[in-house]
Short mmCIF file of C-alpha atoms in Angstrom, two decimals:
data_model
loop_
_atom_site.label_atom_id
_atom_site.label_comp_id
_atom_site.label_asym_id
_atom_site.label_seq_id
_atom_site.Cartn_x
_atom_site.Cartn_y
_atom_site.Cartn_z
CA UNK A 1 -70.22 76.95 -22.52
CA UNK A 2 -68.73 74.11 -24.52
CA UNK A 3 -70.73 71.11 -25.70
CA UNK A 4 -70.66 68.13 -23.31
CA UNK A 5 -68.31 65.32 -24.38
CA UNK A 6 -67.64 61.84 -23.10
CA UNK A 7 -65.75 61.63 -19.83
CA UNK A 8 -63.11 59.24 -21.12
CA UNK A 9 -62.23 61.70 -23.89
CA UNK A 10 -61.92 64.59 -21.41
CA UNK A 11 -59.58 62.53 -19.20
CA UNK A 12 -57.46 61.42 -22.17
CA UNK A 13 -57.17 64.99 -23.46
CA UNK A 14 -55.94 66.06 -20.02
CA UNK A 15 -52.90 63.88 -20.67
CA UNK A 16 -53.42 61.61 -17.65
CA UNK A 17 -54.00 58.27 -19.36
CA UNK A 18 -55.18 56.86 -22.68
CA UNK A 19 -58.89 56.79 -23.48
CA UNK A 20 -59.03 53.04 -22.95
CA UNK A 21 -57.43 53.39 -19.51
CA UNK A 22 -59.82 56.26 -18.73
CA UNK A 23 -62.73 53.89 -19.41
CA UNK A 24 -61.27 51.47 -16.86
CA UNK A 25 -60.98 54.29 -14.30
CA UNK A 26 -64.67 55.16 -14.83
CA UNK A 27 -65.81 51.55 -14.51
CA UNK A 28 -63.73 51.19 -11.33
CA UNK A 29 -65.54 54.16 -9.75
CA UNK A 30 -62.44 56.34 -9.61
CA UNK A 31 -63.98 59.33 -11.45
CA UNK A 32 -66.31 61.94 -9.97
CA UNK A 33 -68.28 64.70 -11.69
CA UNK A 34 -69.48 67.51 -9.44
CA UNK A 35 -69.02 65.31 -6.38
CA UNK A 36 -70.89 62.31 -7.78
CA UNK A 37 -69.09 59.07 -8.65
CA UNK A 38 -69.68 58.08 -12.29
CA UNK A 39 -69.45 54.49 -13.52
CA UNK A 40 -71.34 54.72 -16.84
CA UNK A 41 -69.12 54.96 -19.94
CA UNK A 42 -71.72 56.98 -21.86
CA UNK A 43 -71.66 59.81 -19.33
CA UNK A 44 -70.83 63.24 -20.74
CA UNK A 45 -69.58 66.38 -19.06
CA UNK A 46 -68.62 69.95 -19.83
CA UNK A 47 -64.87 70.31 -19.21
CA UNK A 48 -65.24 74.09 -18.77
CA UNK A 49 -68.04 74.05 -16.19
CA UNK A 50 -68.06 70.65 -14.46
CA UNK A 51 -65.67 69.69 -11.67
CA UNK A 52 -64.10 66.40 -12.72
CA UNK A 53 -61.89 64.46 -10.34
CA UNK A 54 -59.80 61.35 -10.99
CA UNK A 55 -58.71 59.54 -7.82
CA UNK A 56 -59.69 62.70 -5.94
CA UNK A 57 -57.53 65.03 -8.04
CA UNK A 58 -59.24 67.84 -9.90
CA UNK A 59 -58.68 68.04 -13.65
CA UNK A 60 -57.54 71.48 -14.74
CA UNK A 61 -58.57 71.20 -18.37
CA UNK A 62 -56.98 69.58 -21.36
CA UNK A 63 -53.26 69.98 -21.88
CA UNK A 64 -51.93 71.13 -25.19
CA UNK A 65 -51.14 67.93 -27.03
CA UNK A 66 -47.48 67.69 -28.00
CA UNK A 67 -45.75 65.30 -30.37
CA UNK A 68 -41.96 65.09 -30.29
CA UNK A 69 -39.34 63.10 -32.16
CA UNK A 70 -36.18 62.29 -30.20
CA UNK A 71 -33.03 60.76 -31.65
CA UNK A 72 -32.23 58.65 -28.59
CA UNK A 73 -28.52 58.07 -27.96
CA UNK A 74 -27.48 54.71 -26.54
CA UNK A 75 -26.94 54.59 -22.78
CA UNK A 76 -30.39 55.90 -21.82
CA UNK A 77 -33.44 53.98 -20.62
CA UNK A 78 -36.82 54.64 -22.20
CA UNK A 79 -38.75 55.30 -18.99
CA UNK A 80 -39.74 58.31 -16.91
CA UNK A 81 -37.50 57.13 -14.05
CA UNK A 82 -35.13 54.25 -13.35
CA UNK A 83 -34.75 52.42 -10.02
CA UNK A 84 -31.11 51.67 -10.88
CA UNK A 85 -30.35 55.36 -11.29
CA UNK A 86 -29.49 55.15 -14.99
CA UNK A 87 -30.11 58.26 -17.14
CA UNK A 88 -33.50 58.34 -18.86
CA UNK A 89 -34.78 59.87 -22.08
CA UNK A 90 -36.75 62.42 -20.04
CA UNK A 91 -33.53 64.46 -19.86
CA UNK A 92 -33.97 65.43 -23.50
CA UNK A 93 -37.56 66.70 -23.21
CA UNK A 94 -37.33 68.71 -19.99
CA UNK A 95 -37.49 71.95 -21.96
CA UNK A 96 -40.73 70.98 -23.75
CA UNK A 97 -42.77 72.78 -21.08
CA UNK A 98 -45.23 69.89 -20.74
CA UNK A 99 -44.87 66.30 -19.60
CA UNK A 100 -44.63 63.80 -22.44
CA UNK A 101 -44.02 60.06 -22.39
CA UNK A 102 -42.28 57.58 -24.73
CA UNK A 103 -44.37 55.62 -27.21
CA UNK A 104 -42.97 52.10 -26.98
CA UNK A 105 -39.34 51.50 -26.07
CA UNK A 106 -35.80 51.35 -27.32
CA UNK A 107 -33.54 49.33 -25.04
CA UNK A 108 -30.59 50.82 -23.14
CA UNK A 109 -27.99 50.11 -25.85
CA UNK A 110 -30.22 50.91 -28.84
CA UNK A 111 -30.52 54.35 -30.41
CA UNK A 112 -32.59 56.26 -32.91
CA UNK A 113 -36.13 57.47 -33.47
CA UNK A 114 -38.30 57.63 -30.36
CA UNK A 115 -41.75 59.22 -30.45
CA UNK A 116 -42.83 61.06 -27.30
CA UNK A 117 -46.25 62.58 -26.63
CA UNK A 118 -48.90 63.34 -24.02
CA UNK A 119 -51.64 62.16 -26.41
CA UNK A 120 -52.54 58.96 -24.59
CA UNK A 121 -55.11 57.96 -27.17
CA UNK A 122 -52.69 58.04 -30.10
CA UNK A 123 -49.90 56.41 -28.06
CA UNK A 124 -52.20 53.55 -27.12
CA UNK A 125 -53.34 53.11 -30.73
CA UNK A 126 -49.74 53.00 -32.00
CA UNK A 127 -48.57 50.44 -29.46
CA UNK A 128 -51.50 48.04 -29.79
CA UNK A 129 -50.39 44.78 -31.38
CA UNK A 130 -53.21 45.07 -33.91
CA UNK A 131 -51.86 48.42 -35.17
CA UNK A 132 -48.96 46.71 -37.01
CA UNK A 133 -47.30 50.03 -37.77
CA UNK A 134 -43.92 49.37 -39.39
CA UNK A 135 -40.72 50.27 -37.56
CA UNK A 136 -37.43 50.31 -39.49
CA UNK A 137 -34.02 49.64 -37.96
CA UNK A 138 -30.42 49.62 -39.14
CA UNK A 139 -28.75 46.65 -37.48
CA UNK A 140 -25.05 45.75 -37.37
CA UNK A 141 -24.38 42.03 -36.95
CA UNK A 142 -21.29 40.21 -35.73
CA UNK A 143 -20.39 37.80 -38.54
CA UNK A 144 -22.29 37.02 -41.73
CA UNK A 145 -25.65 35.24 -41.40
CA UNK A 146 -26.41 32.75 -44.16
CA UNK A 147 -29.54 32.99 -46.31
CA UNK A 148 -31.20 30.05 -44.57
CA UNK A 149 -30.92 31.87 -41.24
CA UNK A 150 -32.22 35.15 -42.67
CA UNK A 151 -35.14 33.30 -44.26
CA UNK A 152 -36.07 32.03 -40.81
CA UNK A 153 -36.29 35.62 -39.58
CA UNK A 154 -38.32 36.64 -42.63
CA UNK A 155 -40.82 33.89 -41.94
CA UNK A 156 -41.00 34.26 -38.16
CA UNK A 157 -38.83 32.54 -35.55
CA UNK A 158 -39.31 31.31 -31.98
CA UNK A 159 -37.66 33.56 -29.36
CA UNK A 160 -37.72 33.82 -25.58
CA UNK A 161 -40.72 35.80 -24.35
CA UNK A 162 -40.11 38.77 -22.04
CA UNK A 163 -36.94 39.54 -20.12
CA UNK A 164 -34.08 37.04 -19.78
CA UNK A 165 -34.31 34.68 -16.82
CA UNK A 166 -38.06 35.05 -16.22
CA UNK A 167 -38.93 31.71 -17.86
CA UNK A 168 -41.99 33.09 -19.60
CA UNK A 169 -41.72 30.58 -22.43
CA UNK A 170 -41.18 31.12 -26.14
CA UNK A 171 -43.17 32.99 -28.75
CA UNK A 172 -43.19 33.19 -32.56
CA UNK A 173 -42.23 36.57 -34.02
CA UNK A 174 -44.16 38.14 -36.88
CA UNK A 175 -42.46 37.92 -40.29
CA UNK A 176 -39.74 40.57 -40.72
CA UNK A 177 -38.46 42.32 -43.82
CA UNK A 178 -34.68 42.10 -44.03
CA UNK A 179 -32.31 43.44 -46.67
CA UNK A 180 -28.56 43.85 -46.77
CA UNK A 181 -27.41 47.47 -46.55
CA UNK A 182 -23.62 47.06 -46.28
CA UNK A 183 -21.75 43.87 -47.05
CA UNK A 184 -18.77 43.56 -44.71
CA UNK A 185 -17.23 41.16 -42.22
CA UNK A 186 -19.78 42.56 -39.76
CA UNK A 187 -22.61 43.60 -42.10
CA UNK A 188 -25.45 46.10 -41.70
CA UNK A 189 -29.06 45.10 -42.42
CA UNK A 190 -32.27 47.04 -42.68
CA UNK A 191 -34.86 45.24 -40.54
CA UNK A 192 -38.56 46.14 -40.66
CA UNK A 193 -40.85 44.91 -37.87
CA UNK A 194 -44.57 45.32 -37.18
CA UNK A 195 -44.32 44.47 -33.49
CA UNK A 196 -42.16 45.59 -30.58
CA UNK A 197 -41.32 42.71 -28.27
CA UNK A 198 -38.66 43.10 -25.60
CA UNK A 199 -35.19 43.02 -27.24
CA UNK A 200 -36.81 41.36 -30.25
CA UNK A 201 -34.12 42.05 -32.87
CA UNK A 202 -31.31 40.95 -30.57
CA UNK A 203 -33.13 37.71 -29.73
CA UNK A 204 -33.98 37.01 -33.39
CA UNK A 205 -30.36 37.15 -34.53
CA UNK A 206 -29.16 35.24 -31.47
CA UNK A 207 -31.49 32.40 -32.51
CA UNK A 208 -29.55 32.05 -35.78
CA UNK A 209 -26.18 32.33 -34.04
CA UNK A 210 -25.26 36.02 -34.44
CA UNK A 211 -24.70 38.76 -31.90
CA UNK A 212 -26.17 42.21 -32.60
CA UNK A 213 -23.57 44.97 -32.21
CA UNK A 214 -25.69 48.06 -32.94
CA UNK A 215 -29.35 48.94 -33.44
CA UNK A 216 -30.57 52.28 -34.73
CA UNK A 217 -34.27 52.91 -35.42
CA UNK A 218 -34.61 55.16 -38.46
CA UNK A 219 -38.31 54.93 -39.26
CA UNK A 220 -41.63 54.71 -37.40
CA UNK A 221 -44.63 54.41 -39.68
CA UNK A 222 -44.51 57.55 -41.86
CA UNK A 223 -41.80 59.20 -39.73
CA UNK A 224 -38.16 59.29 -40.88
CA UNK A 225 -35.28 60.07 -38.52
CA UNK A 226 -33.79 63.39 -39.59
CA UNK A 227 -32.11 64.89 -36.50
CA UNK A 228 -28.74 64.29 -34.78
CA UNK A 229 -28.37 62.09 -31.66
CA UNK A 230 -29.72 63.76 -28.52
CA UNK A 231 -31.80 66.29 -30.49
CA UNK A 232 -35.58 66.75 -30.23
CA UNK A 233 -38.04 68.35 -32.62
CA UNK A 234 -41.79 68.86 -32.80
CA UNK A 235 -43.71 66.83 -35.34
CA UNK A 236 -45.54 68.85 -37.95
CA UNK A 237 -49.33 68.71 -38.18
CA UNK A 238 -48.92 66.69 -41.41
CA UNK A 239 -46.73 64.13 -39.63
CA UNK A 240 -49.21 63.74 -36.76
CA UNK A 241 -52.05 63.23 -39.20
CA UNK A 242 -49.93 60.73 -41.16
CA UNK A 243 -49.46 58.72 -37.94
CA UNK A 244 -53.20 58.72 -37.36
CA UNK A 245 -53.82 57.59 -40.94
CA UNK A 246 -51.27 54.78 -40.53
CA UNK A 247 -53.14 53.46 -37.49
CA UNK A 248 -56.52 53.76 -39.20
CA UNK A 249 -55.26 52.07 -42.37
CA UNK A 250 -53.78 49.10 -40.49
CA UNK A 251 -56.83 48.72 -38.27
CA UNK A 252 -59.17 48.77 -41.27
CA UNK A 253 -57.13 46.37 -43.45
CA UNK A 254 -58.53 42.85 -44.07
CA UNK A 255 -55.34 41.32 -42.61
CA UNK A 256 -55.92 43.15 -39.33
CA UNK A 257 -59.44 41.69 -39.05
CA UNK A 258 -58.66 38.19 -40.31
CA UNK A 259 -57.33 35.38 -38.09
CA UNK A 260 -53.56 35.58 -37.72
CA UNK A 261 -51.51 33.46 -40.09
CA UNK A 262 -47.77 33.24 -40.34
CA UNK A 263 -46.38 34.11 -43.75
CA UNK A 264 -43.72 31.78 -45.13
CA UNK A 265 -41.08 31.91 -47.80
CA UNK A 266 -40.02 35.57 -47.80
CA UNK A 267 -36.64 34.94 -49.36
CA UNK A 268 -35.98 38.07 -51.36
CA UNK A 269 -33.11 40.34 -50.31
CA UNK A 270 -34.00 42.96 -52.91
CA UNK A 271 -34.82 46.57 -52.07
CA UNK A 272 -37.89 47.14 -49.95
CA UNK A 273 -40.79 49.04 -51.56
CA UNK A 274 -40.36 52.78 -51.50
CA UNK A 275 -42.10 54.42 -48.56
CA UNK A 276 -43.52 57.90 -48.67
CA UNK A 277 -42.42 59.98 -45.70
CA UNK A 278 -44.59 62.72 -44.25
CA UNK A 279 -43.75 66.21 -45.36
CA UNK A 280 -41.25 68.07 -43.22
CA UNK A 281 -39.87 71.57 -43.43
CA UNK A 282 -36.46 70.30 -42.33
CA UNK A 283 -33.90 68.79 -44.72
CA UNK A 284 -33.71 65.01 -44.42
CA UNK A 285 -30.42 63.60 -43.16
CA UNK A 286 -29.56 60.20 -44.58
CA UNK A 287 -29.10 57.46 -42.02
CA UNK A 288 -25.43 56.53 -42.29
CA UNK A 289 -24.77 52.98 -41.09
CA UNK A 290 -21.06 53.66 -40.80
CA UNK A 291 -21.46 55.74 -37.63
#
């Protein structure tokens, strides 16, 4: 017999929903243990002996937690299904043997690093706004932005909230790190964000008068993209732990607890601080902006 553990943890480990969502299910009276509806968050159960049902469906024990990195090609939507019939990223993880879901999104035309997992608790922690886990993109711009425009992006800029045409108002973006990677008629920039608003990078550059031609995500917290387009690989135990540390570090930082303030005056275009990637047994492939 295993030791009793909290119900919300059992449900999250079964890969159904995140722990926070599991708490909502319990409070809403949608969870039963041995035929009795449970609404107390402190309730514990034995996943090996107790019969636990969510919305009437019996849990069959915790799934093996899986953590995958996908190099998403453009032309795929980051959802489990699409009402318009467009291809989804689920095509690339069908052979994983267990159902996993995207953490955050890359839009239809964007490509690059996409984390997929059935660990609802970690996925929820990574996508919370307070997590502020850095995401790094290589971005090709039509035309050359001037420094005044780039400084606006570095400081935070007003963009349309949500999807185009919904009239949801405007919102200020968090300050971004931006540095030139290739100087050309249509240059490449490295853009580092700590949030993931809908089509955020495209909207940011549109606000300063430049169309975004390509977006490729090459980093997510401690993870570095190191596989070809359309390929999937398992994260190592060290990489998973590095993701957890990144969330804990951001959540515990004074800036995460303090009232939000917008930073101003980030005008440097110099190299960004070196970032230590999690250990990997695979050779690292350099992200080539010329592709």
